[in-house]
CSV table of C-alpha atoms in Angstrom, one decimal:
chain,number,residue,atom,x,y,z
A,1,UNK,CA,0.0,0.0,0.0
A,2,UNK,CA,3.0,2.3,1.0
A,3,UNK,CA,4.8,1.5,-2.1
A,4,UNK,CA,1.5,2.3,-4.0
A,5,UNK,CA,1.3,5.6,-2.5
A,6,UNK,CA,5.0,6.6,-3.2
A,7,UNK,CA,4.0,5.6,-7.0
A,8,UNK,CA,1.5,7.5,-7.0
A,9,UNK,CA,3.2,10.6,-5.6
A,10,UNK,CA,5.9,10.6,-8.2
A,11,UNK,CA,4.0,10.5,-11.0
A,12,UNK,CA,2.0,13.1,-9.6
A,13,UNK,CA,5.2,15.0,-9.5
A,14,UNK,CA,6.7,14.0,-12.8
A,15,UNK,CA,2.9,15.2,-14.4
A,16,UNK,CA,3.1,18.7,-12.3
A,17,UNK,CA,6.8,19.3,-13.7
A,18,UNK,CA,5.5,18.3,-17.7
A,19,UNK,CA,2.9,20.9,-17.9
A,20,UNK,CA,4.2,23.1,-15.7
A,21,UNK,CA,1.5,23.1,-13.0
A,22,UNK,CA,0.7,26.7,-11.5
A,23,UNK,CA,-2.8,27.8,-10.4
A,24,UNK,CA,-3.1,30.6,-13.1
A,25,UNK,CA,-1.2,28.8,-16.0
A,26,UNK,CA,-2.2,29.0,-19.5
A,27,UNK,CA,-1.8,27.3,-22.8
A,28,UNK,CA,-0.1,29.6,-25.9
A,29,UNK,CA,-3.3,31.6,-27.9
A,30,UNK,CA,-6.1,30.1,-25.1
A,31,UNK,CA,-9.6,32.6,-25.0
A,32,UNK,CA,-9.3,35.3,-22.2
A,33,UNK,CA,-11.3,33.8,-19.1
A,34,UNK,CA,-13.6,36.0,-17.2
A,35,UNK,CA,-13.2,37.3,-13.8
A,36,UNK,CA,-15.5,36.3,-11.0
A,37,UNK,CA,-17.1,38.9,-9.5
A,38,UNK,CA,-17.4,37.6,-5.8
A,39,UNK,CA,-14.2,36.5,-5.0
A,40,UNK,CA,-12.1,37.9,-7.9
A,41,UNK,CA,-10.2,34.7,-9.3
A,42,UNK,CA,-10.3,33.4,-13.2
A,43,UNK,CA,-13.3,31.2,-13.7
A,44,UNK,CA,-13.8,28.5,-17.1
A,45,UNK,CA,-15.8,31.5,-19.1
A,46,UNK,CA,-14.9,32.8,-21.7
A,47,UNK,CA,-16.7,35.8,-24.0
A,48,UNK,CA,-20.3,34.8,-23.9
A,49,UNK,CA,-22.0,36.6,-27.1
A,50,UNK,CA,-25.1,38.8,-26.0
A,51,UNK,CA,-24.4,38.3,-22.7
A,52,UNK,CA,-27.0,39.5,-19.7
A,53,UNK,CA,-26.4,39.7,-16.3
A,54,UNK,CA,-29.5,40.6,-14.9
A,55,UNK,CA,-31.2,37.6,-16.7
A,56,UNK,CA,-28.4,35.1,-16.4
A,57,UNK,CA,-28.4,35.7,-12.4
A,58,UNK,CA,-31.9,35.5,-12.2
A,59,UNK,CA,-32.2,32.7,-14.3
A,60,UNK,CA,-29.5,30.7,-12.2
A,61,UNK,CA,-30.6,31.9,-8.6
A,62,UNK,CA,-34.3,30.4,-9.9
A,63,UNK,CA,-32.8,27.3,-10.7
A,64,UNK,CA,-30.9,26.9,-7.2
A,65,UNK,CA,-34.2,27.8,-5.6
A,66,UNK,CA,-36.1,25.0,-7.1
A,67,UNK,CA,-33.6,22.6,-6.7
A,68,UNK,CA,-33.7,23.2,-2.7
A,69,UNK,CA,-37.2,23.3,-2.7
A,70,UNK,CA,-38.0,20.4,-4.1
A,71,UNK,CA,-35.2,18.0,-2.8
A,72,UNK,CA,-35.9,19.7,0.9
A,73,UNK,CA,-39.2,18.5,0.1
A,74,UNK,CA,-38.4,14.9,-1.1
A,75,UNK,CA,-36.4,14.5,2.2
A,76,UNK,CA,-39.1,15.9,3.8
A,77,UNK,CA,-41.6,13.2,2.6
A,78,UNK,CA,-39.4,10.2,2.8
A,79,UNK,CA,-38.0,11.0,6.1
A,80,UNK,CA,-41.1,12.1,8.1
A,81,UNK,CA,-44.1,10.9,5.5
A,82,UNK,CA,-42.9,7.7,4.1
A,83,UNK,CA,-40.7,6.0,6.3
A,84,UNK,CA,-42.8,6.3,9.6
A,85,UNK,CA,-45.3,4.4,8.1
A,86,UNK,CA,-43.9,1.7,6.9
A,87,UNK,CA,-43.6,-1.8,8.8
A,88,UNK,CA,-40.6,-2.7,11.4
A,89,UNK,CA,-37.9,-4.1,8.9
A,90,UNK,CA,-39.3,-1.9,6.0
A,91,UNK,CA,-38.4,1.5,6.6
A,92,UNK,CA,-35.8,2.4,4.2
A,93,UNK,CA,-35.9,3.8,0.7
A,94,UNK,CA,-33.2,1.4,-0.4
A,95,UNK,CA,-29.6,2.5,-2.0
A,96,UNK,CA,-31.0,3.4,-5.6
A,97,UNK,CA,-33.1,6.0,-4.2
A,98,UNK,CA,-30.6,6.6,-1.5
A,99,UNK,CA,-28.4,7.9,-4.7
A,100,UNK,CA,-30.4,9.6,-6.1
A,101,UNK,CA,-31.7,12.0,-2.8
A,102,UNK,CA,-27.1,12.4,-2.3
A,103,UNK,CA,-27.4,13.5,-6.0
A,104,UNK,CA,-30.1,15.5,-5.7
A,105,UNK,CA,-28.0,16.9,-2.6
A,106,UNK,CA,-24.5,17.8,-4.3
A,107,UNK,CA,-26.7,19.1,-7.2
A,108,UNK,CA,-27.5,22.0,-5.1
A,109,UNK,CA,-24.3,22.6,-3.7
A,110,UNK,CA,-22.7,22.7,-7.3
A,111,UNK,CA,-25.3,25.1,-8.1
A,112,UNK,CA,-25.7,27.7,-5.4
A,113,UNK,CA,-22.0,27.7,-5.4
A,114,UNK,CA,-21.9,28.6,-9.4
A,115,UNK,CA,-24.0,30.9,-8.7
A,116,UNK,CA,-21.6,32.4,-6.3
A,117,UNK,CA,-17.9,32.4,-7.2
A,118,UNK,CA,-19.1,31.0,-11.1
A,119,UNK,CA,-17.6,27.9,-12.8
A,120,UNK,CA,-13.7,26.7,-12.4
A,121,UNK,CA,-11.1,25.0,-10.4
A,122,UNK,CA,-12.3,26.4,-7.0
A,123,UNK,CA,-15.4,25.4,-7.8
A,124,UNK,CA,-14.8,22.0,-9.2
A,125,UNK,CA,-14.6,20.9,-6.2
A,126,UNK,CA,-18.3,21.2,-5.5
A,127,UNK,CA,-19.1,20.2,-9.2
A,128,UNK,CA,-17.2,17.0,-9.1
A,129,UNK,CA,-19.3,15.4,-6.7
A,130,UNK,CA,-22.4,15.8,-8.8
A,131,UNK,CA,-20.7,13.8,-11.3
A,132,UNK,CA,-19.4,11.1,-8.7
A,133,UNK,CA,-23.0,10.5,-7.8
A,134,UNK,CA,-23.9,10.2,-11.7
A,135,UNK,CA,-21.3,7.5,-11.6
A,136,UNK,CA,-22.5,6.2,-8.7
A,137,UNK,CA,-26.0,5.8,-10.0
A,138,UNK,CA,-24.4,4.1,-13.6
A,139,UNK,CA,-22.3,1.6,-11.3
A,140,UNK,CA,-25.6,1.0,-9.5
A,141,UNK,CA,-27.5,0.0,-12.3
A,142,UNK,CA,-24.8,-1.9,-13.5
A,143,UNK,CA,-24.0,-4.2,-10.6
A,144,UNK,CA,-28.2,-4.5,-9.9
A,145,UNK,CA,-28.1,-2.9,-6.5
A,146,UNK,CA,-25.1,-3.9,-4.6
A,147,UNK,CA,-24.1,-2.0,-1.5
A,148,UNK,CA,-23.2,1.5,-2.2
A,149,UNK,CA,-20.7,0.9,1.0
A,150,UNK,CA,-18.8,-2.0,-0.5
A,151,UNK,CA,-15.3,-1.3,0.1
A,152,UNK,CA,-14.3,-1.7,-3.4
A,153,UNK,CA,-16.9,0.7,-4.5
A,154,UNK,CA,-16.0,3.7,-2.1
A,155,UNK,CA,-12.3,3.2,-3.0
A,156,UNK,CA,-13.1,3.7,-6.7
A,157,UNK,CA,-15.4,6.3,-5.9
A,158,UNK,CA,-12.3,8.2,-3.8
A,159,UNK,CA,-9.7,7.1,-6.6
A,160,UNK,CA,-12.4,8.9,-9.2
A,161,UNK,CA,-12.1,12.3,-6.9
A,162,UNK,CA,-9.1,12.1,-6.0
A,163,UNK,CA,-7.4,11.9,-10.4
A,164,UNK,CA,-10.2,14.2,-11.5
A,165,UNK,CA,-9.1,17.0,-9.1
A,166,UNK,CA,-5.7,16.2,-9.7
A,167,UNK,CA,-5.9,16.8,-13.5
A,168,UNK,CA,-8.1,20.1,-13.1
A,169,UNK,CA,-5.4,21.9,-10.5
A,170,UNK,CA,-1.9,21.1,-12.1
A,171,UNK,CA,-3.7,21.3,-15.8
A,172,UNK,CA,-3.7,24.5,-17.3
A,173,UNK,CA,-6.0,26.8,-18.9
A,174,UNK,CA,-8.6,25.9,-21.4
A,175,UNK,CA,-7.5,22.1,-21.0
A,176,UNK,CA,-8.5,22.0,-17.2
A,177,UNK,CA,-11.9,22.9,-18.3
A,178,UNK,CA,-12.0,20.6,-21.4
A,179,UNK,CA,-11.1,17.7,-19.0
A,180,UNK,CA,-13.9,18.4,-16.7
A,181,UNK,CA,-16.4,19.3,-19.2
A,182,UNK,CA,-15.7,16.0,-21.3
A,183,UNK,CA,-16.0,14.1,-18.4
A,184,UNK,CA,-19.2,15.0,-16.7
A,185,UNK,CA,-20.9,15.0,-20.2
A,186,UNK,CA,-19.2,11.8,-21.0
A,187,UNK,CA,-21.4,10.8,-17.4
A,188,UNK,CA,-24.4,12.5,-18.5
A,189,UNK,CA,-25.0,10.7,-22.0
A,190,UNK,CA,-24.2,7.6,-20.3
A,191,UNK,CA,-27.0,7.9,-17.1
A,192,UNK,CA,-29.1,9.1,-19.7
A,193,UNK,CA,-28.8,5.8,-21.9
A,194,UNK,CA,-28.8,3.3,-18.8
A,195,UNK,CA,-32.0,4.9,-17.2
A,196,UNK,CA,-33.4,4.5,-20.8
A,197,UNK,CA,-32.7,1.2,-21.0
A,198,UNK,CA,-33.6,0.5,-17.4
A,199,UNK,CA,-36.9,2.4,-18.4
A,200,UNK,CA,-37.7,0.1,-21.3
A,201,UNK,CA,-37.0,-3.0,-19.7
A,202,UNK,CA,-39.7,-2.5,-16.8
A,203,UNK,CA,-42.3,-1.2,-19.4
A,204,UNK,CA,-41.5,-4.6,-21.6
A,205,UNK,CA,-42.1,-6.9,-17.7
A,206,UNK,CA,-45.3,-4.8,-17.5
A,207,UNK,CA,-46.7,-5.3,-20.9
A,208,UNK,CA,-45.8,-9.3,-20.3
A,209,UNK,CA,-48.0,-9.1,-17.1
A,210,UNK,CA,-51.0,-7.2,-19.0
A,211,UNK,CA,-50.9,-9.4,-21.6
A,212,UNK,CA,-51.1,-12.5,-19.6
A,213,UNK,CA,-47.2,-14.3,-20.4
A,214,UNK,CA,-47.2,-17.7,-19.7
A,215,UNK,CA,-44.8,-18.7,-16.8
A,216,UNK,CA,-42.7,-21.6,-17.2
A,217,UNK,CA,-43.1,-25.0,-15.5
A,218,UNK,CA,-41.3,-26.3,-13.2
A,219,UNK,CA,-39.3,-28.6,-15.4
A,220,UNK,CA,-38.3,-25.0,-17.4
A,221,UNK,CA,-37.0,-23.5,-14.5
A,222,UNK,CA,-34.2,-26.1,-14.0
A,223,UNK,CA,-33.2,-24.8,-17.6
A,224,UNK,CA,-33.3,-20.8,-16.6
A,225,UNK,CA,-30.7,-18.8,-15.4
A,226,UNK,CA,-31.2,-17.0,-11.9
A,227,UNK,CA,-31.9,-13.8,-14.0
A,228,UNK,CA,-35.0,-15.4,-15.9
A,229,UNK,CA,-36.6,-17.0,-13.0
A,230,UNK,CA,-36.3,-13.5,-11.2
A,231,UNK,CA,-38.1,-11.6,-13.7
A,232,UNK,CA,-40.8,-14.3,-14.2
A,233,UNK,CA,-41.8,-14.1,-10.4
A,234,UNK,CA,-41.8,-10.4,-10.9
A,235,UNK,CA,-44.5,-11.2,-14.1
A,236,UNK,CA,-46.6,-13.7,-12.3
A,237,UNK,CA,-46.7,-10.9,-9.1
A,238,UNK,CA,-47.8,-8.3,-11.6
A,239,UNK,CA,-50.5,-10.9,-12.9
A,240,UNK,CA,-51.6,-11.6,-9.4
A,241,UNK,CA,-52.2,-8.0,-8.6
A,242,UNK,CA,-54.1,-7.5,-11.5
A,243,UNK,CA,-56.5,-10.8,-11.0
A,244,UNK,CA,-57.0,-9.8,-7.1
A,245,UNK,CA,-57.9,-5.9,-8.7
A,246,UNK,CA,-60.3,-7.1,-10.9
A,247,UNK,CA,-62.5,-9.5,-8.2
A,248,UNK,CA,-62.2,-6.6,-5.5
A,249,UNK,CA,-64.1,-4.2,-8.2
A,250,UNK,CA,-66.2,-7.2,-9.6
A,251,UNK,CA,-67.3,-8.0,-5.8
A,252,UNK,CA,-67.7,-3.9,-5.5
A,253,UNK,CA,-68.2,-2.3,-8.3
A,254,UNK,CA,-69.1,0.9,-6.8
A,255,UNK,CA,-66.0,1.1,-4.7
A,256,UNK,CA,-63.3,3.3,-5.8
A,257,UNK,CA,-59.6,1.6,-6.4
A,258,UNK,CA,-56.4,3.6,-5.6
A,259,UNK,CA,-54.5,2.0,-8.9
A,260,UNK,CA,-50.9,2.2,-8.6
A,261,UNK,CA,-48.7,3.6,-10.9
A,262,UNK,CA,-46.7,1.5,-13.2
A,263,UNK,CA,-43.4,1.4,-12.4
A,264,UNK,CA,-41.8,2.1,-15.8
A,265,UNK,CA,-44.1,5.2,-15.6
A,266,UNK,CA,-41.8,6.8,-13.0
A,267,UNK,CA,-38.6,5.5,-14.4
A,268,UNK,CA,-39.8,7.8,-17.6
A,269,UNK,CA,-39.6,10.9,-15.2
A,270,UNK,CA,-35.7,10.0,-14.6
A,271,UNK,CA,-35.4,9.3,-17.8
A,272,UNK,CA,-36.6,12.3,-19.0
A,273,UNK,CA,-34.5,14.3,-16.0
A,274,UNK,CA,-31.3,12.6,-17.4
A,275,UNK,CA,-31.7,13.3,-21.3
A,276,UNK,CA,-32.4,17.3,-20.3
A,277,UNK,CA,-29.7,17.4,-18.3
A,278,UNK,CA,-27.6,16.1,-21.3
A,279,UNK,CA,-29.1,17.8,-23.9
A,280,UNK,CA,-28.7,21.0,-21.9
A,281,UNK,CA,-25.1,20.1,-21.2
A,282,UNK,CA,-24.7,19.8,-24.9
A,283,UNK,CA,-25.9,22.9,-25.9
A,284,UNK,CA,-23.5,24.9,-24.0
A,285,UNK,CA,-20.8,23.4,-25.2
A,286,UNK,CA,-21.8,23.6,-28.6
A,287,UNK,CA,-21.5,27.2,-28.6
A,288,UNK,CA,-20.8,29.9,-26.1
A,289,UNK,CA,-24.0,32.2,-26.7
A,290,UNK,CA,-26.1,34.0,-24.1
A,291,UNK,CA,-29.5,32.2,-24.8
A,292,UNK,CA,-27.8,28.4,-24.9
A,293,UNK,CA,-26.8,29.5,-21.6
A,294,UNK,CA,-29.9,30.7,-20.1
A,295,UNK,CA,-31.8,27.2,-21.5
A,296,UNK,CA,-29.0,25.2,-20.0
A,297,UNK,CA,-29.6,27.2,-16.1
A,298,UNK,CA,-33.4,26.5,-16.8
A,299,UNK,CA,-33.0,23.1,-17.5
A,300,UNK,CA,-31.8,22.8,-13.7
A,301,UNK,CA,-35.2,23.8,-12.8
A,302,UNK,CA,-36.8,21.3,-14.3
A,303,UNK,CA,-35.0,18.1,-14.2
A,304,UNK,CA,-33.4,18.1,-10.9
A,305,UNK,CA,-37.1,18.6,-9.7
A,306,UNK,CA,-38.1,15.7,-11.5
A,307,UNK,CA,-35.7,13.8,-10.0
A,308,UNK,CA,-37.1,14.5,-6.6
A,309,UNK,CA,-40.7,13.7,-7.7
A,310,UNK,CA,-39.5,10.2,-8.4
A,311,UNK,CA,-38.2,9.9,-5.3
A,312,UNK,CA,-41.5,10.5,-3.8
A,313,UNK,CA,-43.5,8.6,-6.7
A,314,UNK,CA,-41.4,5.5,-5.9
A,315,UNK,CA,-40.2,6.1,-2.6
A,316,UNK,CA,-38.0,2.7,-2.4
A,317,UNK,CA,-37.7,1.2,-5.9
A,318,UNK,CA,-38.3,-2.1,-4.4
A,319,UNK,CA,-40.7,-2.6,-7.8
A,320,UNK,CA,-37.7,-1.9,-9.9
A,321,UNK,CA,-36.8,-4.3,-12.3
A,322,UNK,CA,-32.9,-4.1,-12.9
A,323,UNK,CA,-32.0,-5.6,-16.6
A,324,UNK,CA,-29.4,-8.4,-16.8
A,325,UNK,CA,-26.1,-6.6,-17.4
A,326,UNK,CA,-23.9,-7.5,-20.3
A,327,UNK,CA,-20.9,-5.8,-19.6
A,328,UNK,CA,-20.4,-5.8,-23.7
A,329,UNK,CA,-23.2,-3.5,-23.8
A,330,UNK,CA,-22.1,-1.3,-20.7
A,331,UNK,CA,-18.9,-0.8,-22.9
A,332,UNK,CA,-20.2,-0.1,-25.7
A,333,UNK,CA,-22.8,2.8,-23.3
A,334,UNK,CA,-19.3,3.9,-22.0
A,335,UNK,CA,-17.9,4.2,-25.8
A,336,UNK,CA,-20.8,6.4,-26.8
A,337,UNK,CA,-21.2,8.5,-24.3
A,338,UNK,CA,-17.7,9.5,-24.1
A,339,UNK,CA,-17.5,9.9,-28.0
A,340,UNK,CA,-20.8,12.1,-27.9
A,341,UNK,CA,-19.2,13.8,-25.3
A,342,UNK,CA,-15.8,14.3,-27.9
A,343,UNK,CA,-18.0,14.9,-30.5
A,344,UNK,CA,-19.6,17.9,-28.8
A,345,UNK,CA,-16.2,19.5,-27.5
A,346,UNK,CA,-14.6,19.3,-30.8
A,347,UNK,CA,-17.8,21.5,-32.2
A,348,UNK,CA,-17.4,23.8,-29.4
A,349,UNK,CA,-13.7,24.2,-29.8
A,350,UNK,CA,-14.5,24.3,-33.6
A,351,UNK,CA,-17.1,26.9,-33.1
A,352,UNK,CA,-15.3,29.4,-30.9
A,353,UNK,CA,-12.0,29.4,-33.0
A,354,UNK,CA,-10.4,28.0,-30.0
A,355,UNK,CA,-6.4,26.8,-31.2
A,356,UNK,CA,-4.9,24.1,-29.0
């Protein structure tokens, strides 16, 4: 572990001395950054073309206050609604959810602190822990809801804060901000595909259960994998449901059923949250104009809040279906996201005139 560390400290050394690490360093012909007007240190703006103040501030202090709102809300409901009345044993909203509230969380610390001191290195340290719970969320889905406290996991999660901090302080200016941009929109198209596909799956067990699938035998299930049998119990529960539904209101007509959302349903709402966020992400990077800018801030104010209404919508997941991962295909989410991510840099940089 020692020897590890040592490793690790001279190559963080040998890297400062190659690019010549200094807080205010700059690359030959980069854009002239702006200045923030708090605290008076460079941020990662450059010229922004019809630029507002009023309406950008307004625009981003709106944002912040609808993020609070909403997850103070959410915590609010879970933690004094939800939770209370649930049954000894039963009163917990589970990790995926649990991920999603901390995400919800470092969201709004990562925006009421741009809206203070603006975007850069100082605050890339709020930033880069609203993409570590992105990640976290991906390597949820991925391993189908395995502790979020496994040992493995929270080294990787402190190894992930730990290099992307590195890179941003000793890199200099516009490639610190490149890095960090690439990388959180590299995490953005990729949440946004997963919770797509997590999306579709569910809706495709839930059209299985309306349609009446058959369930196999006995004698099948010696022939199915784990994964199979798991999402055939989940079918035939959905079928049940429905059958016990349907003689409650045959016994009763007049008596009014509280039907439960589908589950898929309230997936769509993170879906949805995730593929704004992204979108919005794009945009900005696309090109540096005023009104990009002001969609991207609004954007805040409607997906983060989104993501908090699915928390209370689904308040443990526990009727989440998580698809059978093929790590092939998790690649291959990885690839794209990170090449959509390239792809939109390389128009930005293309667009602005930027040389490197």
């Amino acid at each position: 572990m020692i020897s590890q560390l040592l490793q690790f400290l001279f190559l963080a050394i040998l890297g400062a001395n190659l690019v010549d690490a200094k807080w205010l360093s700059v690359i030959p012909n980069a854009p002239v950054r702006s200045i923030s007007k708090v605290f008076g240190i460079p941020t990662w703006l450059s010229h922004i073309e019809d630029y507002d103040d009023d309406a950008m501030n307004a625009t981003t202090v709106f944002s912040v206050v609808c993020i609070a709102v909403s997850t103070v809300y959410a915590l609010y409901y879970l933690a004094f609604i939800y939770v209370p009345t649930q049954a000894r044993g039963r009163q917990s909203i589970g990790p995926f959810n649990t991920l999603v509230m901390l995400y919800l969380i470092a969201t709004f610390f990562a925006t009421f602190s741009f809206s203070v001191m603006s975007v850069g290195r100082i605050w890339a340290s709020f930033g880069v822990f609203h993409n570590l719970f992105e990640i976290a969320l991906l390597s949820h889905i991925m391993f189908r809801q395995k502790s979020i406290m496994q040992r493995r996991f929270v080294a990787t999660c402190f190894i992930y804060l730990l290099l992307t901090m590195f890179i941003v302080i000793i890199a200099p200016w516009p490639l610190d901000a490149l890095f960090f941009k690439f990388q959180g929109l590299a995490t953005d198209f990729s949440l946004s595909i997963d919770l797509g596909r997590l999306y579709y799956h569910n809706k495709s067990i839930h059209r299985k259960a309306s349609v009446g699938t058959m369930i196999p035998s006995s004698d099948d299930e010696e022939d199915s994998d784990e994964y199979t049998k798991e999402c055939d119990l989940l079918i035939q529960q959905l079928q049940q449901q429905q059958v016990e539904q349907e003689k409650q209101m045959d016994a009763d007509p007049k008596k009014v059923m509280s039907m439960m959302v589908p589950v898929h349903k309230n997936i769509s709402v993170l879906y949805t949250a995730a593929l704004l966020h992204a979108v919005g992400n794009a945009l900005v990077t696309f090109s540096n104009h005023f009104y990009l800018w002001i969609i991207f801030q609004f954007i805040y104010a409607i997906s983060f809040p989104m993501y908090a209404y699915y928390c209370i919508a689904e308040p443990n997941a526990s009727r989440v279906s998580f698809y059978k991962v093929d790590y092939a295909k998790e690649a291959l989410v990885m690839v794209m996201g990170a090449t959509l991510a390239g792809v939109s840099i390389a128009v930005g940089i293309y667009n602005s005139g930027i040389k490197l």
